[in-house]
Amino acid sequence: MKKITSLLIMMLFSIIFVTGITVQSAGYTYTHDNRPIHSTEGYEFYQNLTFDALGLQVYEFAQPEDLYIYNQELIYIVDSKSNQLMVFTTNFDLITKKDTFIINKEEYKTYNNIKTDAEFLQIFSRIVTGKKTLKSNPTAGDSPYEFKGENPILTENIQNEYEYIFYGLSGVYRFEDNIYLADKGNHQIVVIDANTYRIKQIITTPEHSTFKWYDGTPAKGELHDKQALFQPTKLVVDRGGRIYAISDGIYEGIIEFSPNGQFNRFMGVNYTTLSAWEIFWRAISTDTQLSRRRVVIQTIFTSLSIDSKGFIYATSHATKNDSGVVTNDNAMIKLINTSSNDVLKRNGYVPPKGDLVYAVSHRDRSKVGPSEFSAITSTSYGTYTVADSKRGRLFTYDADGYLLYISGQFSTERNQLNKIEMPVSIKYLGEDLIVLDRVNKAILIFKPTPIAKLINEATYYYYIGEFEESSRVWNEVVKLNSLYEYAYVGIGKSLYKEGRYQEAMEYFELGFDRVNYSKAYKQYRDQRIRKFFGPVMTIIILAYVAKKGYHLYKYIKFGSKEGDEE
């Protein structure tokens, strides 16, 4: 029966392949051999929320940059033009909005264990940038700065309270009672109290040779020219309070800070490798020839997310060679552990990398090149979703790296409510996916389709070790879509975990999963050997003993008589 089912599935695939499909079609997935085929979308568009639906003015939601959902209770959004922090309920009812934040000298000294005003003055001076970051609180007196043009000069006229003004607010994260804000334009990370919204800590440019201070003056010197500004764009915090941030123009990796704001290290760097030909060519090239070629550097990280175990999901773009040709698009998604190692599983048909089929030239009248990931989020049961800003797609994978489904619709028409233009943040709100779109200046809400709900359920049961229940739900998926290959793989994986290797082999074959089929076959073979080894060896030993006993019997009964006759 299984053989007949497999044959029917292959025939159906053949019919679909002859018909053909492009990745511009709404609702598609990829087969084991990387062919795009029609499929139900994982998540479907539900709602588009713009400034008026959020209770805001148009200028307040002009360039949204980041969104964070705290404990499925509160939603935080930051905007880099209005430089506001906005707080909503999970129904997107506005709770409050803030564009200035109070620094209280005594509170700041207490939180940061600063003993004297002189020490506070020294630390306070590091907040100086080329922008008017601080202004006097109306009740506090004069500013501690004298301004000459755009450049502030710190004086000793420190009052008790001042208002901090953001410039290019681009990232937000909450951990316990602290809200962490990436102030890109002021080159700082600001930590505020989640209840009072008063500033508790300001983390300035890391003391490392990679970075240079922005003091409002032109860069001077060879070393200074090679350094980069600290421009934090996204950040996350682990259970120990350590802060992880990515910064524009920094290729050394993710920046780790201690809970007190001290620079610790770079982690998860995206190394670029050269081919043998490129190494040879660079070795024999003159300085003039090298200057005309592209500089080969690591790719920069584009987004961050952290799971409950403290592992960091990070995205980047594909690496390219001197000619701009993609050389590696298999490591655009990483899962970085505390040892700074990439531990993402890539056990699917291909590594997780978004679209597998794409145009390589503009003559194809479509977006050129591989996916470009701009946001990532994960669930509590190992699945994760990445947003492709190039084609407005959402790709969801399980913990082993198998593509579960694709969401989001492609369209060349403008002003479509369901079109994803520039996803800068994605988060799960319950089962829903929330997409913050900078170009659309909107929040897009997507809800799971019936088949996606079943896929999520089956994946969840497998993750928590309920393999029989997972297999049952995967069978429901097969009933809805018999061409969904991974459903057969999912059933096979559950059967494998239950030790039912022969049955698992049959489903891995239906799912065209050669790797898992080989693993199941090996276990099945070993299982058969273990099953029959004991009985077979017992028979062999008994036969050997019987033979020896028979010879001994003959010797005792007949051997002595034969000797006497001689």
Coordinates of N, CA, C and O in Angstrom, one line a residue, residues 102-112 160-161 196 198-200:
I102 N 13.8 61.6 32.0 CA 14.5 62.3 33.0 C 15.7 61.6 33.5 O 15.7 60.4 33.8
I103 N 16.8 62.3 33.7 CA 18.0 61.8 34.4 C 18.0 62.5 35.7 O 18.2 63.8 35.8
N104 N 17.9 61.8 36.8 CA 18.0 62.3 38.1 C 19.4 62.0 38.7 O 19.7 60.8 38.7
K105 N 20.1 63.0 39.0 CA 21.5 62.8 39.4 C 21.6 61.8 40.6 O 22.4 60.9 40.5
E106 N 20.8 62.0 41.6 CA 21.0 61.1 42.8 C 20.5 59.7 42.5 O 21.2 58.7 43.0
E107 N 19.5 59.5 41.7 CA 19.0 58.2 41.4 C 20.1 57.5 40.5 O 20.3 56.3 40.6
Y108 N 20.6 58.3 39.6 CA 21.7 57.7 38.7 C 22.9 57.3 39.5 O 23.5 56.2 39.2
K109 N 23.3 58.1 40.4 CA 24.4 57.8 41.2 C 24.2 56.5 42.1 O 25.1 55.6 42.2
T110 N 23.0 56.4 42.6 CA 22.7 55.2 43.4 C 22.6 53.9 42.6 O 23.2 52.9 43.0
Y111 N 22.0 54.0 41.4 CA 21.9 52.8 40.6 C 23.2 52.3 40.1 O 23.5 51.1 40.0
N112 N 24.1 53.3 39.8 CA 25.4 52.9 39.2 C 26.5 52.9 40.2 O 27.7 52.9 39.8
N160 N 20.1 68.9 39.4 CA 19.7 67.6 39.9 C 19.0 66.7 38.8 O 19.1 65.5 38.8
E161 N 18.2 67.4 37.9 CA 17.5 66.7 36.9 C 17.6 67.3 35.5 O 17.6 68.5 35.4
T196 N 8.8 53.9 35.9 CA 8.8 55.4 36.0 C 9.3 56.0 34.7 O 9.1 57.3 34.5
R198 N 12.3 56.7 34.0 CA 13.4 57.5 34.3 C 14.7 56.8 34.0 O 14.8 55.5 34.1
I199 N 15.7 57.5 33.5 CA 17.0 56.9 33.1 C 17.8 56.3 34.2 O 18.0 57.0 35.2
K200 N 18.2 55.0 34.1 CA 18.9 54.4 35.1 C 20.4 54.2 34.7 O 21.3 54.2 35.6

